[in-house]
């Protein structure tokens, strides 16, 4: 997450790596961050429907894990 903020040019690479790790090794509370960034990136490229689906997935992951500490960050990223 810090990498995305400090080096925005790495954002797509870091996001896709987070998503790939989640798909390969299973979901964790941090998976929500990867999926919400992916949704945000897709929406910024004009793919609103697909982006929205990944944001909803991220919100569901937060709820599934009861991850209150990540809920605010996921909400903030999803509204950018």
PDB file of N, CA and C in Angstrom:
ATOM      1  N   UNK A   1       0.838  -1.183   0.000  1.00  0.00           N
ATOM      2  CA  UNK A   1       0.000   0.000   0.000  1.00  0.00           C
ATOM      3  C   UNK A   1       0.880   1.242   0.000  1.00  0.00           C
ATOM      4  N   UNK A   2       1.926   1.219   0.804  1.00  0.00           N
ATOM      5  CA  UNK A   2       2.841   2.356   0.841  1.00  0.00           C
ATOM      6  C   UNK A   2       3.513   2.533  -0.505  1.00  0.00           C
ATOM      7  N   UNK A   3       3.837   1.430  -1.174  1.00  0.00           N
ATOM      8  CA  UNK A   3       4.459   1.491  -2.490  1.00  0.00           C
ATOM      9  C   UNK A   3       3.550   2.218  -3.476  1.00  0.00           C
ATOM     10  N   UNK A   4       2.272   1.942  -3.425  1.00  0.00           N
ATOM     11  CA  UNK A   4       1.323   2.565  -4.342  1.00  0.00           C
ATOM     12  C   UNK A   4       1.304   4.075  -4.136  1.00  0.00           C
ATOM     13  N   UNK A   5       1.402   4.512  -2.895  1.00  0.00           N
ATOM     14  CA  UNK A   5       1.388   5.939  -2.600  1.00  0.00           C
ATOM     15  C   UNK A   5       2.721   6.610  -2.923  1.00  0.00           C
ATOM     16  N   UNK A   6       3.829   5.935  -2.644  1.00  0.00           N
ATOM     17  CA  UNK A   6       5.135   6.549  -2.860  1.00  0.00           C
ATOM     18  C   UNK A   6       5.617   6.444  -4.301  1.00  0.00           C
ATOM     19  N   UNK A   7       5.185   5.425  -5.014  1.00  0.00           N
ATOM     20  CA  UNK A   7       5.587   5.226  -6.406  1.00  0.00           C
ATOM     21  C   UNK A   7       4.366   4.870  -7.241  1.00  0.00           C
ATOM     22  N   UNK A   8       3.552   5.860  -7.606  1.00  0.00           N
ATOM     23  CA  UNK A   8       2.322   5.569  -8.352  1.00  0.00           C
ATOM     24  C   UNK A   8       2.547   4.796  -9.652  1.00  0.00           C
ATOM     25  N   UNK A   9       3.753   4.908 -10.230  1.00  0.00           N
ATOM     26  CA  UNK A   9       4.031   4.172 -11.466  1.00  0.00           C
ATOM     27  C   UNK A   9       4.062   2.666 -11.224  1.00  0.00           C
ATOM     28  N   UNK A  10       4.261   2.234  -9.977  1.00  0.00           N
ATOM     29  CA  UNK A  10       4.238   0.808  -9.633  1.00  0.00           C
ATOM     30  C   UNK A  10       2.846   0.328  -9.252  1.00  0.00           C
ATOM     31  N   UNK A  11       1.891   1.227  -9.189  1.00  0.00           N
ATOM     32  CA  UNK A  11       0.546   0.874  -8.726  1.00  0.00           C
ATOM     33  C   UNK A  11      -0.062  -0.301  -9.487  1.00  0.00           C
ATOM     34  N   UNK A  12      -0.071  -0.295 -10.818  1.00  0.00           N
ATOM     35  CA  UNK A  12      -0.658  -1.439 -11.529  1.00  0.00           C
ATOM     36  C   UNK A  12       0.067  -2.750 -11.244  1.00  0.00           C
ATOM     37  N   UNK A  13       1.379  -2.702 -11.159  1.00  0.00           N
ATOM     38  CA  UNK A  13       2.163  -3.913 -10.910  1.00  0.00           C
ATOM     39  C   UNK A  13       1.861  -4.450  -9.512  1.00  0.00           C
ATOM     40  N   UNK A  14       1.880  -3.570  -8.519  1.00  0.00           N
ATOM     41  CA  UNK A  14       1.607  -3.986  -7.139  1.00  0.00           C
ATOM     42  C   UNK A  14       0.185  -4.509  -7.002  1.00  0.00           C
ATOM     43  N   UNK A  15      -0.749  -3.848  -7.647  1.00  0.00           N
ATOM     44  CA  UNK A  15      -2.154  -4.269  -7.577  1.00  0.00           C
ATOM     45  C   UNK A  15      -2.336  -5.656  -8.173  1.00  0.00           C
ATOM     46  N   UNK A  16      -1.808  -5.859  -9.355  1.00  0.00           N
ATOM     47  CA  UNK A  16      -1.961  -7.167 -10.002  1.00  0.00           C
ATOM     48  C   UNK A  16      -1.250  -8.269  -9.226  1.00  0.00           C
ATOM     49  N   UNK A  17      -0.126  -7.927  -8.595  1.00  0.00           N
ATOM     50  CA  UNK A  17       0.584  -8.927  -7.795  1.00  0.00           C
ATOM     51  C   UNK A  17      -0.237  -9.296  -6.556  1.00  0.00           C
ATOM     52  N   UNK A  18      -0.882  -8.317  -5.926  1.00  0.00           N
ATOM     53  CA  UNK A  18      -1.729  -8.600  -4.768  1.00  0.00           C
ATOM     54  C   UNK A  18      -2.894  -9.504  -5.161  1.00  0.00           C
ATOM     55  N   UNK A  19      -3.510  -9.208  -6.301  1.00  0.00           N
ATOM     56  CA  UNK A  19      -4.639 -10.018  -6.771  1.00  0.00           C
ATOM     57  C   UNK A  19      -4.170 -11.425  -7.115  1.00  0.00           C
ATOM     58  N   UNK A  20      -3.049 -11.525  -7.797  1.00  0.00           N
ATOM     59  CA  UNK A  20      -2.521 -12.850  -8.157  1.00  0.00           C
ATOM     60  C   UNK A  20      -2.213 -13.685  -6.918  1.00  0.00           C
ATOM     61  N   UNK A  21      -1.603 -13.085  -5.910  1.00  0.00           N
ATOM     62  CA  UNK A  21      -1.308 -13.806  -4.673  1.00  0.00           C
ATOM     63  C   UNK A  21      -2.594 -14.293  -4.000  1.00  0.00           C
ATOM     64  N   UNK A  22      -3.620 -13.456  -4.021  1.00  0.00           N
ATOM     65  CA  UNK A  22      -4.898 -13.846  -3.420  1.00  0.00           C
ATOM     66  C   UNK A  22      -5.530 -15.010  -4.166  1.00  0.00           C
ATOM     67  N   UNK A  23      -5.463 -14.975  -5.484  1.00  0.00           N
ATOM     68  CA  UNK A  23      -6.056 -16.041  -6.282  1.00  0.00           C
ATOM     69  C   UNK A  23      -5.251 -17.340  -6.185  1.00  0.00           C
ATOM     70  N   UNK A  24      -3.952 -17.215  -6.013  1.00  0.00           N
ATOM     71  CA  UNK A  24      -3.087 -18.385  -5.942  1.00  0.00           C
ATOM     72  C   UNK A  24      -3.092 -19.032  -4.562  1.00  0.00           C
ATOM     73  N   UNK A  25      -3.034 -18.203  -3.523  1.00  0.00           N
ATOM     74  CA  UNK A  25      -2.855 -18.722  -2.166  1.00  0.00           C
ATOM     75  C   UNK A  25      -4.084 -18.592  -1.283  1.00  0.00           C
ATOM     76  N   UNK A  26      -5.127 -18.019  -1.800  1.00  0.00           N
ATOM     77  CA  UNK A  26      -6.343 -17.867  -1.015  1.00  0.00           C
ATOM     78  C   UNK A  26      -6.530 -16.437  -0.517  1.00  0.00           C
ATOM     79  N   UNK A  27      -7.751 -16.166  -0.142  1.00  0.00           N
ATOM     80  CA  UNK A  27      -8.108 -14.826   0.301  1.00  0.00           C
ATOM     81  C   UNK A  27      -7.651 -14.579   1.735  1.00  0.00           C
ATOM     82  N   UNK A  28      -7.354 -13.324   2.003  1.00  0.00           N
ATOM     83  CA  UNK A  28      -7.023 -12.854   3.341  1.00  0.00           C
ATOM     84  C   UNK A  28      -7.664 -11.475   3.477  1.00  0.00           C
ATOM     85  N   UNK A  29      -7.666 -10.903   4.653  1.00  0.00           N
ATOM     86  CA  UNK A  29      -8.218  -9.557   4.781  1.00  0.00           C
ATOM     87  C   UNK A  29      -7.546  -8.552   3.833  1.00  0.00           C
ATOM     88  N   UNK A  30      -6.244  -8.713   3.602  1.00  0.00           N
ATOM     89  CA  UNK A  30      -5.517  -7.788   2.717  1.00  0.00           C
ATOM     90  C   UNK A  30      -5.904  -7.948   1.251  1.00  0.00           C
ATOM     91  N   UNK A  31      -6.532  -9.053   0.899  1.00  0.00           N
ATOM     92  CA  UNK A  31      -6.986  -9.243  -0.481  1.00  0.00           C
ATOM     93  C   UNK A  31      -7.923  -8.124  -0.900  1.00  0.00           C
ATOM     94  N   UNK A  32      -8.679  -7.614   0.052  1.00  0.00           N
ATOM     95  CA  UNK A  32      -9.623  -6.530  -0.247  1.00  0.00           C
ATOM     96  C   UNK A  32      -8.909  -5.321  -0.837  1.00  0.00           C
ATOM     97  N   UNK A  33      -7.711  -5.033  -0.360  1.00  0.00           N
ATOM     98  CA  UNK A  33      -6.958  -3.881  -0.865  1.00  0.00           C
ATOM     99  C   UNK A  33      -6.599  -4.088  -2.331  1.00  0.00           C
ATOM    100  N   UNK A  34      -6.123  -5.257  -2.680  1.00  0.00           N
ATOM    101  CA  UNK A  34      -5.780  -5.534  -4.077  1.00  0.00           C
ATOM    102  C   UNK A  34      -6.980  -5.419  -4.996  1.00  0.00           C
ATOM    103  N   UNK A  35      -8.118  -5.977  -4.568  1.00  0.00           N
ATOM    104  CA  UNK A  35      -9.305  -5.946  -5.416  1.00  0.00           C
ATOM    105  C   UNK A  35      -9.907  -4.551  -5.527  1.00  0.00           C
ATOM    106  N   UNK A  36      -9.856  -3.770  -4.451  1.00  0.00           N
ATOM    107  CA  UNK A  36     -10.418  -2.413  -4.551  1.00  0.00           C
ATOM    108  C   UNK A  36      -9.536  -1.532  -5.433  1.00  0.00           C
ATOM    109  N   UNK A  37      -8.214  -1.704  -5.356  1.00  0.00           N
ATOM    110  CA  UNK A  37      -7.340  -0.958  -6.265  1.00  0.00           C
ATOM    111  C   UNK A  37      -7.575  -1.380  -7.710  1.00  0.00           C
ATOM    112  N   UNK A  38      -7.763  -2.675  -7.954  1.00  0.00           N
ATOM    113  CA  UNK A  38      -8.039  -3.154  -9.303  1.00  0.00           C
ATOM    114  C   UNK A  38      -9.347  -2.549  -9.817  1.00  0.00           C
ATOM    115  N   UNK A  39     -10.378  -2.559  -8.981  1.00  0.00           N
ATOM    116  CA  UNK A  39     -11.651  -1.961  -9.373  1.00  0.00           C
ATOM    117  C   UNK A  39     -11.519  -0.490  -9.674  1.00  0.00           C
ATOM    118  N   UNK A  40     -10.769   0.212  -8.869  1.00  0.00           N
ATOM    119  CA  UNK A  40     -10.559   1.641  -9.077  1.00  0.00           C
ATOM    120  C   UNK A  40      -9.800   1.909 -10.379  1.00  0.00           C
ATOM    121  N   UNK A  41      -8.787   1.080 -10.640  1.00  0.00           N
ATOM    122  CA  UNK A  41      -8.026   1.234 -11.886  1.00  0.00           C
ATOM    123  C   UNK A  41      -8.911   0.984 -13.101  1.00  0.00           C
ATOM    124  N   UNK A  42      -9.708  -0.071 -13.060  1.00  0.00           N
ATOM    125  CA  UNK A  42     -10.593  -0.383 -14.190  1.00  0.00           C
ATOM    126  C   UNK A  42     -11.590   0.751 -14.426  1.00  0.00           C
ATOM    127  N   UNK A  43     -12.164   1.260 -13.354  1.00  0.00           N
ATOM    128  CA  UNK A  43     -13.129   2.359 -13.485  1.00  0.00           C
ATOM    129  C   UNK A  43     -12.467   3.593 -14.069  1.00  0.00           C
ATOM    130  N   UNK A  44     -11.231   3.879 -13.656  1.00  0.00           N
ATOM    131  CA  UNK A  44     -10.534   5.058 -14.182  1.00  0.00           C
ATOM    132  C   UNK A  44     -10.214   4.911 -15.664  1.00  0.00           C
ATOM    133  N   UNK A  45     -10.181   3.669 -16.145  1.00  0.00           N
ATOM    134  CA  UNK A  45      -9.949   3.418 -17.570  1.00  0.00           C
ATOM    135  C   UNK A  45     -11.253   3.354 -18.366  1.00  0.00           C
ATOM    136  N   UNK A  46     -12.372   3.630 -17.690  1.00  0.00           N
ATOM    137  CA  UNK A  46     -13.664   3.653 -18.358  1.00  0.00           C
ATOM    138  C   UNK A  46     -14.460   2.365 -18.259  1.00  0.00           C
ATOM    139  N   UNK A  47     -13.940   1.377 -17.573  1.00  0.00           N
ATOM    140  CA  UNK A  47     -14.624   0.098 -17.418  1.00  0.00           C
ATOM    141  C   UNK A  47     -15.387   0.098 -16.090  1.00  0.00           C
ATOM    142  N   UNK A  48     -16.425   0.901 -16.036  1.00  0.00           N
ATOM    143  CA  UNK A  48     -17.156   1.148 -14.798  1.00  0.00           C
ATOM    144  C   UNK A  48     -17.808  -0.122 -14.237  1.00  0.00           C
ATOM    145  N   UNK A  49     -18.453  -0.880 -15.077  1.00  0.00           N
ATOM    146  CA  UNK A  49     -19.156  -2.072 -14.601  1.00  0.00           C
ATOM    147  C   UNK A  49     -18.182  -3.088 -13.993  1.00  0.00           C
ATOM    148  N   UNK A  50     -17.090  -3.356 -14.702  1.00  0.00           N
ATOM    149  CA  UNK A  50     -16.101  -4.307 -14.202  1.00  0.00           C
ATOM    150  C   UNK A  50     -15.449  -3.779 -12.927  1.00  0.00           C
ATOM    151  N   UNK A  51     -15.122  -2.484 -12.933  1.00  0.00           N
ATOM    152  CA  UNK A  51     -14.526  -1.879 -11.745  1.00  0.00           C
ATOM    153  C   UNK A  51     -15.435  -1.994 -10.542  1.00  0.00           C
ATOM    154  N   UNK A  52     -16.710  -1.750 -10.761  1.00  0.00           N
ATOM    155  CA  UNK A  52     -17.691  -1.837  -9.681  1.00  0.00           C
ATOM    156  C   UNK A  52     -17.764  -3.249  -9.109  1.00  0.00           C
ATOM    157  N   UNK A  53     -17.642  -4.232  -9.954  1.00  0.00           N
ATOM    158  CA  UNK A  53     -17.687  -5.631  -9.487  1.00  0.00           C
ATOM    159  C   UNK A  53     -16.526  -5.946  -8.554  1.00  0.00           C
ATOM    160  N   UNK A  54     -15.335  -5.436  -8.891  1.00  0.00           N
ATOM    161  CA  UNK A  54     -14.179  -5.699  -8.037  1.00  0.00           C
ATOM    162  C   UNK A  54     -14.263  -4.920  -6.729  1.00  0.00           C
ATOM    163  N   UNK A  55     -14.821  -3.726  -6.779  1.00  0.00           N
ATOM    164  CA  UNK A  55     -15.029  -2.960  -5.545  1.00  0.00           C
ATOM    165  C   UNK A  55     -16.015  -3.698  -4.642  1.00  0.00           C
ATOM    166  N   UNK A  56     -17.096  -4.210  -5.214  1.00  0.00           N
ATOM    167  CA  UNK A  56     -18.064  -4.985  -4.419  1.00  0.00           C
ATOM    168  C   UNK A  56     -17.410  -6.232  -3.827  1.00  0.00           C
ATOM    169  N   UNK A  57     -16.553  -6.879  -4.597  1.00  0.00           N
ATOM    170  CA  UNK A  57     -15.830  -8.040  -4.093  1.00  0.00           C
ATOM    171  C   UNK A  57     -14.964  -7.639  -2.892  1.00  0.00           C
ATOM    172  N   UNK A  58     -14.274  -6.527  -3.016  1.00  0.00           N
ATOM    173  CA  UNK A  58     -13.430  -6.050  -1.918  1.00  0.00           C
ATOM    174  C   UNK A  58     -14.258  -5.785  -0.670  1.00  0.00           C
ATOM    175  N   UNK A  59     -15.412  -5.155  -0.832  1.00  0.00           N
ATOM    176  CA  UNK A  59     -16.285  -4.884   0.309  1.00  0.00           C
ATOM    177  C   UNK A  59     -16.795  -6.182   0.936  1.00  0.00           C
ATOM    178  N   UNK A  60     -17.088  -7.165   0.097  1.00  0.00           N
ATOM    179  CA  UNK A  60     -17.516  -8.469   0.612  1.00  0.00           C
ATOM    180  C   UNK A  60     -16.399  -9.169   1.389  1.00  0.00           C
ATOM    181  N   UNK A  61     -15.170  -9.028   0.925  1.00  0.00           N
ATOM    182  CA  UNK A  61     -14.035  -9.628   1.623  1.00  0.00           C
ATOM    183  C   UNK A  61     -13.859  -8.977   2.992  1.00  0.00           C
ATOM    184  N   UNK A  62     -13.983  -7.652   3.040  1.00  0.00           N
ATOM    185  CA  UNK A  62     -13.890  -6.944   4.317  1.00  0.00           C
ATOM    186  C   UNK A  62     -14.951  -7.479   5.275  1.00  0.00           C
ATOM    187  N   UNK A  63     -16.164  -7.617   4.769  1.00  0.00           N
ATOM    188  CA  UNK A  63     -17.257  -8.105   5.604  1.00  0.00           C
ATOM    189  C   UNK A  63     -17.040  -9.563   6.023  1.00  0.00           C
ATOM    190  N   UNK A  64     -16.581 -10.396   5.092  1.00  0.00           N
ATOM    191  CA  UNK A  64     -16.349 -11.811   5.371  1.00  0.00           C
ATOM    192  C   UNK A  64     -15.351 -12.003   6.511  1.00  0.00           C
ATOM    193  N   UNK A  65     -14.258 -11.232   6.479  1.00  0.00           N
ATOM    194  CA  UNK A  65     -13.224 -11.364   7.486  1.00  0.00           C
ATOM    195  C   UNK A  65     -13.478 -10.478   8.708  1.00  0.00           C
ATOM    196  N   UNK A  66     -14.516  -9.648   8.649  1.00  0.00           N
ATOM    197  CA  UNK A  66     -14.775  -8.737   9.763  1.00  0.00           C
ATOM    198  C   UNK A  66     -13.622  -7.782   9.981  1.00  0.00           C
ATOM    199  N   UNK A  67     -13.024  -7.351   8.895  1.00  0.00           N
ATOM    200  CA  UNK A  67     -11.794  -6.565   8.930  1.00  0.00           C
ATOM    201  C   UNK A  67     -12.101  -5.077   9.066  1.00  0.00           C
ATOM    202  N   UNK A  68     -12.447  -4.665  10.265  1.00  0.00           N
ATOM    203  CA  UNK A  68     -12.796  -3.264  10.508  1.00  0.00           C
ATOM    204  C   UNK A  68     -11.623  -2.323  10.250  1.00  0.00           C
ATOM    205  N   UNK A  69     -10.405  -2.806  10.489  1.00  0.00           N
ATOM    206  CA  UNK A  69      -9.237  -1.941  10.290  1.00  0.00           C
ATOM    207  C   UNK A  69      -9.000  -1.599   8.820  1.00  0.00           C
ATOM    208  N   UNK A  70      -9.483  -2.418   7.899  1.00  0.00           N
ATOM    209  CA  UNK A  70      -9.312  -2.150   6.469  1.00  0.00           C
ATOM    210  C   UNK A  70     -10.551  -1.529   5.833  1.00  0.00           C
ATOM    211  N   UNK A  71     -11.666  -1.549   6.533  1.00  0.00           N
ATOM    212  CA  UNK A  71     -12.920  -1.071   5.953  1.00  0.00           C
ATOM    213  C   UNK A  71     -12.822   0.378   5.502  1.00  0.00           C
ATOM    214  N   UNK A  72     -12.229   1.228   6.313  1.00  0.00           N
ATOM    215  CA  UNK A  72     -12.107   2.643   5.952  1.00  0.00           C
ATOM    216  C   UNK A  72     -11.243   2.859   4.733  1.00  0.00           C
ATOM    217  N   UNK A  73     -10.136   2.133   4.670  1.00  0.00           N
ATOM    218  CA  UNK A  73      -9.239   2.270   3.523  1.00  0.00           C
ATOM    219  C   UNK A  73      -9.916   1.791   2.236  1.00  0.00           C
ATOM    220  N   UNK A  74     -10.623   0.676   2.321  1.00  0.00           N
ATOM    221  CA  UNK A  74     -11.319   0.156   1.149  1.00  0.00           C
ATOM    222  C   UNK A  74     -12.386   1.154   0.689  1.00  0.00           C
ATOM    223  N   UNK A  75     -13.121   1.719   1.633  1.00  0.00           N
ATOM    224  CA  UNK A  75     -14.137   2.718   1.280  1.00  0.00           C
ATOM    225  C   UNK A  75     -13.519   3.953   0.646  1.00  0.00           C
ATOM    226  N   UNK A  76     -12.400   4.411   1.208  1.00  0.00           N
ATOM    227  CA  UNK A  76     -11.726   5.612   0.677  1.00  0.00           C
ATOM    228  C   UNK A  76     -11.224   5.377  -0.749  1.00  0.00           C
ATOM    229  N   UNK A  77     -10.604   4.239  -0.986  1.00  0.00           N
ATOM    230  CA  UNK A  77     -10.076   3.934  -2.321  1.00  0.00           C
ATOM    231  C   UNK A  77     -11.220   3.781  -3.314  1.00  0.00           C
ATOM    232  N   UNK A  78     -12.306   3.174  -2.879  1.00  0.00           N
ATOM    233  CA  UNK A  78     -13.417   2.906  -3.803  1.00  0.00           C
ATOM    234  C   UNK A  78     -14.145   4.168  -4.245  1.00  0.00           C
ATOM    235  N   UNK A  79     -13.951   5.258  -3.532  1.00  0.00           N
ATOM    236  CA  UNK A  79     -14.653   6.499  -3.890  1.00  0.00           C
ATOM    237  C   UNK A  79     -13.746   7.500  -4.593  1.00  0.00           C
ATOM    238  N   UNK A  80     -12.539   7.090  -4.939  1.00  0.00           N
ATOM    239  CA  UNK A  80     -11.617   8.008  -5.620  1.00  0.00           C
ATOM    240  C   UNK A  80     -11.984   8.155  -7.068  1.00  0.00           C
TER     241      UNK A  80
END
